Coordinates of C-alpha atoms in Angstrom, one line a residue:
M105 CA 50.8 203.2 84.0
I106 CA 54.4 202.0 84.3
V107 CA 54.9 198.3 83.5
R108 CA 57.9 197.0 85.4
P109 CA 60.1 194.5 83.6
I110 CA 60.2 190.9 84.7
P111 CA 62.9 190.8 87.4
R112 CA 65.8 188.4 86.6
H113 CA 65.4 186.5 89.9
I114 CA 61.8 185.5 89.0
H115 CA 63.1 183.0 86.4
A116 CA 66.4 182.1 88.1
N117 CA 65.1 178.6 89.1
L118 CA 63.9 178.1 85.6
L119 CA 67.3 179.0 84.1
A120 CA 69.1 176.7 86.6
L121 CA 66.7 173.9 85.5
L122 CA 67.5 174.5 81.9
L123 CA 71.2 174.3 82.6
L124 CA 70.7 171.0 84.4
I125 CA 69.1 169.3 81.4
I126 CA 72.2 169.8 79.3
V127 CA 74.4 166.7 78.7
S128 CA 78.0 166.3 77.6
L129 CA 77.7 166.4 73.8
H130 CA 79.9 167.3 70.8
A131 CA 78.7 169.6 68.1
K132 CA 78.7 166.7 65.6
G133 CA 76.8 164.3 68.0
A134 CA 76.7 162.9 71.5
S135 CA 79.9 161.9 73.2
Y136 CA 79.9 159.1 75.8
H137 CA 82.6 159.7 78.4
F138 CA 81.5 157.2 81.0
L139 CA 83.8 154.2 81.5
P140 CA 82.1 151.1 80.0
I141 CA 80.8 148.6 82.5
N142 CA 77.8 146.7 81.1
A143 CA 77.2 146.6 77.3
T144 CA 73.4 146.6 77.6
F145 CA 73.4 149.4 80.2
D146 CA 75.8 151.5 78.2
S147 CA 73.8 151.1 75.0
I148 CA 70.7 152.4 76.8
A149 CA 72.6 155.2 78.4
K150 CA 74.0 156.3 75.0
E151 CA 70.5 156.4 73.7
L152 CA 69.5 158.6 76.6
V153 CA 72.4 160.9 75.7
R154 CA 71.0 161.2 72.2
I155 CA 67.5 162.0 73.6
D156 CA 69.0 164.6 75.8
Y157 CA 70.9 166.1 73.0
D158 CA 67.8 166.3 70.8
N159 CA 65.8 167.9 73.6
E160 CA 63.3 165.1 73.6
R161 CA 63.3 164.4 77.3
Q162 CA 59.6 164.9 77.6
S163 CA 59.0 161.9 75.3
V164 CA 61.5 159.5 76.9
D165 CA 60.1 156.0 77.4
P166 CA 59.9 155.3 81.2
A167 CA 60.6 151.7 80.3
L168 CA 64.2 152.6 79.4
L169 CA 64.8 154.1 82.9
D170 CA 63.1 151.0 84.5
R171 CA 65.4 148.7 82.5
L172 CA 68.5 150.6 83.8
D173 CA 67.3 150.1 87.4
R174 CA 66.8 146.3 86.7
I175 CA 70.2 145.9 85.2
A176 CA 71.8 147.7 88.1
A177 CA 69.9 145.6 90.6
E178 CA 70.6 142.3 88.8
T179 CA 74.4 142.9 88.6
G180 CA 74.6 144.4 92.1
N181 CA 77.1 146.9 90.7
K182 CA 77.1 150.0 92.8
Q183 CA 78.5 152.1 89.9
L184 CA 75.5 151.1 87.7
K185 CA 73.1 151.9 90.6
A186 CA 74.6 155.4 90.8
R187 CA 74.3 155.8 87.0
A188 CA 70.7 154.5 87.0
A189 CA 69.7 157.1 89.6
Y190 CA 71.6 159.8 87.7
W191 CA 69.8 159.1 84.4
R192 CA 66.4 158.8 86.0
I193 CA 66.8 162.3 87.7
R194 CA 68.2 163.7 84.5
M195 CA 65.4 162.6 82.3
T196 CA 62.7 163.7 84.8
Q197 CA 64.3 166.9 85.9
M198 CA 61.7 169.2 84.4
T199 CA 58.9 167.8 86.7
A200 CA 61.0 166.8 89.8
Q201 CA 61.3 168.8 93.0
P202 CA 64.9 169.9 93.8
L203 CA 64.9 168.6 97.4
K204 CA 64.0 165.1 96.1
C205 CA 66.6 165.3 93.4
I206 CA 69.3 166.3 95.9
E207 CA 68.4 163.5 98.2
Q208 CA 68.7 160.9 95.5
L209 CA 71.8 162.4 93.9
E210 CA 73.6 162.5 97.3
E211 CA 72.9 158.8 97.8
A212 CA 74.1 158.0 94.3
R213 CA 77.3 160.0 94.9
K214 CA 78.1 158.0 98.0
L215 CA 78.1 154.8 95.9
I216 CA 81.1 156.1 93.8
T217 CA 84.2 155.3 95.7
D218 CA 86.5 154.0 92.9
E219 CA 88.7 156.8 91.5
R220 CA 88.3 155.3 88.0
Y221 CA 84.8 156.6 88.0
D222 CA 85.6 160.2 88.6
Y223 CA 83.6 161.2 85.5
D224 CA 80.5 159.7 87.0
R225 CA 81.1 161.6 90.2
A226 CA 81.7 164.9 88.3
C227 CA 78.4 164.5 86.4
I228 CA 76.5 163.9 89.6
S229 CA 78.3 166.8 91.3
Y230 CA 77.2 169.1 88.4
Q231 CA 73.6 167.8 88.6
L232 CA 73.7 168.4 92.4
A233 CA 75.1 171.9 91.9
G234 CA 72.2 172.9 89.8
N235 CA 69.7 171.7 92.3
Y236 CA 71.4 173.4 95.2
E237 CA 71.4 176.6 93.1
R238 CA 67.7 176.2 92.7
M239 CA 67.4 176.0 96.5
D240 CA 69.6 179.1 96.9
D241 CA 72.4 177.2 98.5
F242 CA 75.0 179.1 96.6
L243 CA 78.1 178.1 98.5
K244 CA 77.3 174.4 98.1
C245 CA 76.7 174.9 94.4
Y246 CA 80.0 176.7 94.1
Q247 CA 81.9 173.9 95.9
L248 CA 80.3 171.2 93.7
L249 CA 81.1 173.0 90.5
G250 CA 84.7 173.4 91.8
E251 CA 84.9 169.6 92.1
A252 CA 83.3 168.9 88.7
I253 CA 85.2 171.4 86.5
P254 CA 88.7 169.9 86.8
V255 CA 87.4 166.5 85.9
F256 CA 85.7 167.8 82.7
Q257 CA 89.0 169.5 81.9
K258 CA 90.8 166.2 82.4
Y259 CA 88.6 164.4 79.9
G260 CA 88.6 167.2 77.4
D261 CA 84.8 167.4 77.7
H262 CA 84.6 171.0 76.5
Y263 CA 80.8 171.0 76.0
F264 CA 80.1 169.9 79.6
L265 CA 82.9 172.2 80.8
G266 CA 81.1 175.1 79.0
N267 CA 77.8 174.1 80.8
A268 CA 79.5 174.1 84.2
Y269 CA 81.0 177.5 83.6
L270 CA 77.6 178.7 82.5
L271 CA 76.0 177.4 85.7
M272 CA 78.7 179.2 87.6
G273 CA 77.9 182.4 85.8
Q274 CA 74.2 181.9 86.7
L275 CA 75.3 181.5 90.4
F276 CA 77.2 184.8 90.3
L277 CA 74.3 186.5 88.7
D278 CA 72.0 185.2 91.5
I279 CA 74.4 186.6 94.2
N280 CA 74.6 189.9 92.4
D281 CA 78.1 189.7 91.2
P282 CA 77.8 190.4 87.4
H283 CA 81.6 191.0 87.0
A284 CA 82.4 187.5 88.2
A285 CA 79.4 186.2 86.1
A286 CA 80.9 187.8 83.0
E287 CA 84.2 186.1 83.6
Q288 CA 82.6 182.6 83.9
I289 CA 80.5 183.2 80.8
E290 CA 83.6 184.1 78.8
L291 CA 85.2 180.8 79.9
S292 CA 82.0 179.0 78.8
R293 CA 82.2 180.7 75.4
K294 CA 85.8 179.5 74.9
S295 CA 84.8 176.0 75.9
Y296 CA 81.8 176.0 73.5
Q297 CA 84.0 177.2 70.7
Q298 CA 86.4 174.4 71.3
A299 CA 83.5 172.0 71.2
R300 CA 82.2 173.7 68.1
Y301 CA 78.8 174.1 69.7
P302 CA 76.3 177.0 69.0
L303 CA 76.7 180.0 71.3
N304 CA 73.0 180.7 71.9
R305 CA 73.4 180.2 75.7
I306 CA 76.4 182.6 75.8
Y307 CA 74.4 185.3 74.0
F308 CA 71.5 184.8 76.4
F309 CA 73.6 185.1 79.6
Q310 CA 75.6 188.0 78.1
A311 CA 72.2 189.8 77.8
M312 CA 71.4 188.9 81.4
V313 CA 74.7 190.4 82.6
N314 CA 74.1 193.5 80.5
S315 CA 70.7 193.9 82.1
S316 CA 72.3 193.5 85.6
N317 CA 74.8 196.2 84.9
D318 CA 72.2 198.5 83.2
A319 CA 69.9 199.4 86.1
T320 CA 68.6 202.4 84.2
G321 CA 67.5 200.5 81.1
Q322 CA 69.5 202.8 78.8
D323 CA 71.2 199.8 77.1
D324 CA 68.1 197.8 76.4
E325 CA 68.9 197.6 72.7
K326 CA 72.1 195.8 73.4
S327 CA 70.2 193.2 75.5
I328 CA 67.6 192.8 72.7
S329 CA 70.4 192.3 70.2
L330 CA 72.0 189.6 72.3
Y331 CA 68.6 187.8 72.9
K332 CA 68.0 187.9 69.2
K333 CA 71.4 186.2 68.6
S334 CA 70.4 183.6 71.1
I335 CA 67.2 182.9 69.3
A336 CA 68.8 182.8 65.9
T337 CA 71.5 180.3 67.0
G338 CA 69.3 178.3 69.5
G339 CA 68.6 175.3 67.2
K340 CA 66.9 172.6 69.2
D341 CA 67.5 174.4 72.5
W342 CA 63.9 175.5 72.6
G343 CA 63.8 176.1 76.4
M344 CA 66.5 178.8 76.3
T345 CA 64.9 180.2 73.1
L346 CA 61.6 180.6 74.9
Q347 CA 63.3 182.4 77.8
A348 CA 65.0 184.8 75.3
I349 CA 61.6 185.4 73.6
A350 CA 59.9 186.1 76.9
N351 CA 62.7 188.5 78.0
I352 CA 62.6 190.5 74.7
S353 CA 58.8 190.8 75.2
S354 CA 59.4 192.1 78.7
I355 CA 61.8 194.7 77.5
F356 CA 59.3 196.0 74.9
L357 CA 56.7 196.1 77.6
K358 CA 59.0 198.2 79.8
Q359 CA 59.4 200.6 76.8
Q360 CA 55.6 200.9 76.5
K361 CA 55.7 199.0 73.1
P362 CA 52.9 196.5 73.5
D363 CA 52.5 195.7 69.8
S364 CA 56.2 194.7 69.6
A365 CA 55.9 192.7 72.8
Q366 CA 52.8 190.9 71.3
V367 CA 54.8 189.8 68.3
Y368 CA 57.2 187.9 70.5
C369 CA 54.4 186.5 72.7
N370 CA 52.9 185.0 69.6
Q371 CA 56.3 183.6 68.5
G372 CA 56.7 182.1 72.0
Y373 CA 53.2 180.5 71.9
E374 CA 53.9 178.9 68.5
L375 CA 57.3 177.5 69.7
L376 CA 55.7 176.2 72.9
R377 CA 52.9 174.5 70.9
Q378 CA 55.5 172.7 68.8
K379 CA 57.8 171.6 71.6
A380 CA 56.0 171.4 75.0
P381 CA 52.3 172.3 74.8
D382 CA 51.7 170.9 78.3
N383 CA 54.6 172.6 80.2
P384 CA 52.9 174.8 82.9
L385 CA 56.0 176.8 83.7
F386 CA 56.8 178.0 80.2
Y387 CA 53.1 178.6 79.4
T388 CA 52.7 180.7 82.6
L389 CA 55.9 182.7 81.7
L390 CA 54.4 183.5 78.2
A391 CA 50.9 184.0 79.5
T392 CA 51.9 186.6 82.1
N393 CA 53.7 188.5 79.5
H394 CA 50.6 188.3 77.2
V395 CA 48.5 189.7 80.0
R396 CA 50.8 192.7 80.4
V397 CA 50.5 193.3 76.7
L398 CA 46.7 193.2 76.7
Y399 CA 46.6 195.4 79.8
Q400 CA 48.7 198.1 78.1
Q401 CA 46.4 197.8 75.1
Q402 CA 43.4 198.2 77.5
K403 CA 42.0 194.9 76.4
Y404 CA 40.8 193.9 79.9
E405 CA 38.3 191.2 78.9
E406 CA 40.9 189.4 76.8
A407 CA 43.5 189.8 79.6
L408 CA 41.0 188.2 82.1
Q409 CA 40.5 185.2 79.7
V410 CA 44.2 184.6 79.6
L411 CA 44.5 184.8 83.3
Q412 CA 41.7 182.3 83.8
T413 CA 43.6 179.8 81.7
L414 CA 46.3 179.8 84.3
E415 CA 43.9 178.6 87.1
P416 CA 44.6 174.9 86.5
F417 CA 48.3 175.5 87.1
T418 CA 47.8 177.1 90.5
P419 CA 49.0 173.9 92.5
V420 CA 52.1 173.7 90.3
L421 CA 52.9 177.4 90.7
K422 CA 52.4 177.6 94.4
G423 CA 55.3 179.4 96.0
E424 CA 56.6 180.7 92.6
R425 CA 57.0 184.5 92.1
M426 CA 54.8 184.2 89.0
M427 CA 51.7 183.7 91.3
S428 CA 52.3 187.2 92.7
D429 CA 52.2 188.5 89.1
I430 CA 49.0 186.6 88.4
Y431 CA 47.2 187.9 91.5
E432 CA 48.4 191.5 90.7
Y433 CA 46.9 191.5 87.2
L434 CA 43.7 189.7 88.3
W435 CA 43.3 192.6 90.8
K436 CA 44.0 195.3 88.2
V437 CA 41.9 193.7 85.5
Y438 CA 38.9 193.2 87.8
D439 CA 39.3 196.8 89.0
K440 CA 39.3 198.1 85.4
L441 CA 36.2 196.0 84.7
G442 CA 34.4 197.5 87.7
Q443 CA 34.2 194.2 89.6
Q444 CA 35.3 195.7 92.9
Q445 CA 34.6 192.6 95.1
Q446 CA 36.8 190.4 92.9
A447 CA 39.4 193.1 92.6
Y448 CA 39.6 193.4 96.4
K449 CA 39.9 189.6 96.8
Y450 CA 42.8 189.4 94.5
L451 CA 44.3 192.6 95.9
C452 CA 44.5 190.9 99.3
L453 CA 45.9 187.8 97.7
Y454 CA 48.5 189.9 95.8
K455 CA 49.4 191.8 98.9
E456 CA 49.9 188.6 100.9
E457 CA 51.9 186.9 98.1
H458 CA 54.0 190.0 97.4
E459 CA 54.8 190.5 101.1
R460 CA 55.8 186.9 101.4
H461 CA 58.1 187.2 98.4
E462 CA 59.6 190.4 99.6
A463 CA 60.3 188.8 103.0
E464 CA 61.9 185.9 101.2
M465 CA 64.1 188.2 99.1
R466 CA 65.2 190.1 102.2
K467 CA 65.8 186.8 103.9
N468 CA 67.9 185.6 100.9
D469 CA 70.0 188.8 100.8
I470 CA 72.0 187.7 103.8
P471 CA 72.8 184.2 102.4
K472 CA 73.8 185.9 99.1
A473 CA 76.1 188.3 100.8
Q474 CA 77.5 185.4 102.9
A475 CA 78.0 183.3 99.8
R476 CA 79.8 186.2 98.0
E477 CA 82.1 186.6 101.0
A478 CA 82.7 182.8 101.4
I479 CA 83.4 182.4 97.6
A480 CA 85.7 185.4 97.6
R481 CA 87.6 183.9 100.6
Q482 CA 87.9 180.5 98.8
E483 CA 89.1 182.1 95.6
D484 CA 91.7 184.2 97.5
Q485 CA 92.8 181.1 99.2
I486 CA 93.1 179.2 95.9
K487 CA 95.1 182.1 94.4
L488 CA 97.4 182.1 97.5
L489 CA 98.0 178.4 97.1
E490 CA 98.7 178.8 93.4
K491 CA 101.1 181.7 94.3
D492 CA 102.9 179.5 96.9
A493 CA 103.1 176.6 94.4
Q494 CA 104.6 179.0 91.8
L495 CA 107.1 180.3 94.4
N496 CA 108.1 176.7 95.2
R497 CA 108.6 176.0 91.6
N498 CA 110.8 179.1 91.3
Y499 CA 112.9 177.9 94.2
L500 CA 113.2 174.5 92.6
Y501 CA 114.3 176.1 89.3
V502 CA 116.9 178.3 91.2
A503 CA 118.2 175.2 93.0
I504 CA 118.5 173.3 89.8
L505 CA 120.3 176.3 88.2
V506 CA 122.7 176.5 91.1
A507 CA 123.4 172.8 90.9
L508 CA 124.0 173.1 87.2
V509 CA 126.4 176.0 87.7
I510 CA 128.3 174.0 90.4
L511 CA 128.4 171.0 88.2
I512 CA 129.7 173.0 85.2
L513 CA 132.4 174.6 87.5
A514 CA 133.3 171.2 88.9
V515 CA 133.7 169.8 85.4
A516 CA 135.7 172.8 84.3
I517 CA 138.0 172.5 87.3
Y518 CA 138.4 168.8 86.7
F519 CA 139.4 169.2 83.1
Y520 CA 141.6 172.1 84.0
Y521 CA 143.6 170.1 86.6
R522 CA 143.5 167.1 84.3
Q523 CA 145.1 169.2 81.6
R524 CA 147.7 170.5 84.0
V525 CA 148.6 167.0 85.0
R526 CA 148.9 166.0 81.4
M527 CA 151.1 169.0 80.8
H528 CA 153.2 168.1 83.8
H529 CA 153.6 164.6 82.6
A530 CA 154.4 165.9 79.1
E531 CA 157.1 168.2 80.6
N532 CA 158.5 165.3 82.6
R533 CA 158.7 163.2 79.5
E534 CA 160.3 166.0 77.6
L535 CA 162.8 166.6 80.3
Q536 CA 163.7 163.0 80.4
K537 CA 164.1 162.9 76.7
S538 CA 166.2 166.1 76.8
L539 CA 168.5 164.5 79.4
E540 CA 168.9 161.4 77.3
Q541 CA 169.8 163.4 74.3
E542 CA 171.9 166.0 76.1
T543 CA 175.0 165.2 74.3
L544 CA 173.2 165.5 70.9
I545 CA 171.6 168.9 71.6
Y546 CA 174.9 170.3 73.0
N547 CA 176.0 171.2 69.5
M548 CA 172.7 172.3 68.1
N549 CA 172.9 175.5 66.2
L550 CA 171.4 178.9 67.1
K551 CA 168.2 178.3 65.2
N552 CA 167.4 175.2 67.2
F553 CA 168.2 177.1 70.4
E554 CA 165.8 179.9 69.4
N555 CA 163.1 177.3 68.6
D556 CA 163.5 175.8 72.0
I557 CA 163.2 179.3 73.6
K558 CA 160.0 179.9 71.5
Q559 CA 158.6 176.5 72.7
K560 CA 159.2 177.4 76.3
N561 CA 157.5 180.8 75.8
C562 CA 154.5 179.0 74.4
E563 CA 154.4 176.8 77.5
I564 CA 154.6 179.7 79.8
S565 CA 151.8 181.5 77.8
S566 CA 149.6 178.4 77.9
S567 CA 150.1 177.9 81.6
T568 CA 149.5 181.6 82.3
L569 CA 146.3 181.7 80.2
L570 CA 145.0 178.7 82.0
L571 CA 145.7 180.3 85.3
A572 CA 143.9 183.5 84.0
N573 CA 140.9 181.4 83.0
K574 CA 140.9 179.8 86.5
N575 CA 140.9 183.3 88.1
E576 CA 138.0 184.4 85.8
V577 CA 136.0 181.3 86.8
L578 CA 136.7 181.9 90.5
Q579 CA 135.7 185.6 90.1
Q580 CA 132.4 184.5 88.4
L581 CA 131.7 182.0 91.2
N582 CA 132.4 184.9 93.7
D583 CA 129.8 187.1 91.9
I584 CA 127.2 184.3 91.8
T585 CA 127.5 183.5 95.5
K586 CA 127.3 187.2 96.4
K587 CA 124.1 187.6 94.3
F588 CA 122.3 184.7 95.9
S589 CA 123.5 185.9 99.3
D590 CA 122.1 189.4 98.6
E591 CA 118.8 187.7 97.7
G592 CA 118.8 185.7 100.9
K593 CA 118.8 182.4 99.0
I594 CA 121.9 180.9 100.5
P595 CA 123.4 181.4 104.0
R596 CA 126.0 184.2 104.5
E597 CA 128.3 181.9 106.4
Y598 CA 128.5 179.7 103.3
V599 CA 129.2 182.8 101.1
Y600 CA 131.9 183.9 103.6
Q601 CA 133.7 180.5 103.5
V602 CA 133.5 180.2 99.7
N603 CA 134.7 183.8 99.1
K604 CA 137.6 183.3 101.6
V605 CA 138.8 180.3 99.6
I606 CA 138.3 182.2 96.3
G607 CA 140.2 185.2 97.7
D608 CA 143.1 183.1 98.9
S609 CA 143.3 181.5 95.5
L610 CA 143.1 184.8 93.6
H611 CA 145.8 186.4 95.7
N612 CA 148.1 183.5 96.1
D613 CA 151.7 184.7 95.6
D614 CA 153.0 181.1 95.3
E615 CA 151.8 181.0 91.7
W616 CA 153.8 184.1 90.9
S617 CA 156.9 182.6 92.5
R618 CA 156.6 179.5 90.4
F619 CA 156.0 181.5 87.3
K620 CA 159.0 183.7 88.0
L621 CA 161.2 180.7 88.6
H622 CA 160.0 179.1 85.3
F623 CA 160.4 182.4 83.5
D624 CA 164.0 182.9 84.7
S625 CA 164.9 179.5 83.4
V626 CA 163.8 180.6 79.9
H627 CA 164.9 184.3 80.1
P628 CA 167.8 184.5 82.4
D629 CA 168.8 187.9 83.7
F630 CA 165.6 189.5 82.3
F631 CA 164.5 191.0 85.6
L632 CA 168.1 192.0 86.4
K633 CA 168.4 193.9 83.1
L634 CA 165.1 195.6 83.8
K635 CA 166.3 196.7 87.2
E636 CA 169.4 198.1 85.6
R637 CA 167.3 200.2 83.3
S638 CA 165.1 201.5 86.1
A639 CA 165.8 200.9 89.8
D640 CA 162.3 202.2 90.7
L641 CA 160.5 199.1 89.4
T642 CA 158.3 197.3 91.9
E643 CA 157.4 193.6 92.0
N644 CA 154.1 194.3 90.3
D645 CA 156.0 196.2 87.5
L646 CA 158.3 193.2 87.0
R647 CA 155.3 190.9 86.9
L648 CA 153.6 193.1 84.2
C649 CA 156.8 193.2 82.2
A650 CA 157.0 189.4 82.3
Y651 CA 153.5 189.0 81.0
I652 CA 154.1 191.5 78.3
R653 CA 157.3 189.6 77.3
I654 CA 155.4 186.4 76.7
G655 CA 152.8 188.2 74.5
M656 CA 149.8 188.5 76.8
R657 CA 147.2 191.2 76.0
A658 CA 146.0 193.8 78.5
K659 CA 142.6 192.1 79.0
Q660 CA 144.3 188.7 79.7
I661 CA 146.7 190.3 82.1
A662 CA 143.8 192.1 83.9
E663 CA 142.0 188.7 84.3
M664 CA 145.2 187.1 85.5
L665 CA 145.7 189.8 88.2
S666 CA 142.0 190.2 89.0
V667 CA 142.0 193.9 88.1
T668 CA 140.3 196.0 85.4
P669 CA 141.9 196.6 82.0
D670 CA 142.0 200.3 82.9
S671 CA 144.3 199.5 85.8
I672 CA 146.6 197.7 83.4
N673 CA 146.7 200.6 81.0
T674 CA 147.5 202.9 83.9
A675 CA 150.4 200.6 85.0
R676 CA 151.7 200.5 81.4
Y677 CA 151.8 204.4 81.4
R678 CA 153.8 204.4 84.6
L679 CA 156.2 201.9 83.1
R680 CA 156.8 204.1 80.1
K681 CA 157.7 207.0 82.5
K682 CA 160.1 204.8 84.5
F683 CA 161.8 203.6 81.4
A684 CA 161.8 207.2 80.0
L685 CA 160.4 206.1 76.7
Q686 CA 160.0 208.8 74.1
K687 CA 156.8 209.4 72.1
G688 CA 156.6 206.9 69.3
E689 CA 158.6 204.2 71.2
N690 CA 156.6 201.0 71.8
L691 CA 156.6 199.6 75.3
D692 CA 156.0 196.0 74.1
D693 CA 158.9 196.2 71.6
F694 CA 161.2 197.7 74.2
I695 CA 160.5 194.9 76.8
R696 CA 160.9 192.1 74.2
Q697 CA 164.3 193.5 73.3
V698 CA 165.6 193.3 76.9

């Protein structure tokens, strides 16, 4: 006989319930993130946080919950009313019906309208998400977790953030998307590590994802290893530990190893006896596994005794998938014991219950598919919005960069013209001084005359270099505007106007005329002497000779004339030919001697 493993969806509601009873706690103790309102109320709430942390919810004193209700009613504070409802549902979650919880939590959420209490709303949203997940309203669960997670991030509540990601992972497992579930579980792991909290839940859900991806059961050992890690690190989290124990037992049953499965059944019974001896759901979970073990061992009488212990729980288990398992093994055990009438009775009940669950599963397949599609659309929309936001940020950065470039250029131009004005004033002052002392400098010796010529050469060089720098800046501006125009970031009409102004400035012959005039005043007959040496010299040749005469290098001349250094070298070669210079004669020395 083949014993099928316990399907994951059988205990999905139980897992969601376990995740709901987790509170926001730090590894070294409970953390109270709620904004203080009433000292007495807050002290009770902190005690409930501790009880939740210690997994002692089943022993909570109902008087504490009643006292919270009274304080909220006496103060008339709607925030306290919402918190009182939240804590009552939280402490009684294990025995409450999800529909009733949803109704009360929705009413509590409506009371929170003040933005200061966003943490309260996030906690209620998380609690609601778990209950909607239990009701298979996957899209609503996803939306509520989407509201809660950013708030937990805001408050640095890494433990509760880990729980929210874990519930999201459970959601994706339920809608058959193990890849997305694994991503959420990884986020949960990182949050738990930041909170320095044990990773037993992470190991548990990693095993669940592994089982979902391993339909053939070839990787059962990995799942068992992960479940064992969960048990070893579970600490006070006995509910998750019981689940891990039950799942290991199921894997051994699937492998036809009833003795190994029995060991874990016994371990589960002992843990349940210590922590929650009266819990019907966990007892049924372990008992059904125990029945499978006994059935494989052909201990039919003992299996029947265990099944009969589940009879008192029938009202609680009504509608649960576990009832189908109970009816199945009652039918099989009675059949083995030869009690055909009883076997037929439970066969009919099993068939009815099985068909009902199969119909529910087929019915739920459509909402699961719809939820996957809706969630995928929402995630795509979020990614698109994030991409648009990043694009807008990039545009802003480019705009800032352009503004900075323009500002730098403006400052450079300002200082350039300011320097020119200062030089002009200095020249005027020097000229005035020269005129006043004209009679004195008339008899200056040759050395003073040469020094004056040298000074004038420096002035010409300085003016020319500044002009070359201006041309370089204008050329850079021309390149920048062309680049942004090619990328479509600024209008072409703007580029055309800017480049026209730059081009006019770069090819302005007035500057050459002024330079030539100034140069002639310092080096009279220079151009005439050059023409006498070679009548073929063009205006550009004369211009190049003048720049060489004042000591400019090829690169500086290229920047001045807005050409490449190679073009200057070519022009120098032509000059050598026009002057008929021999090999070994230096062009620069020749020009300086003219």
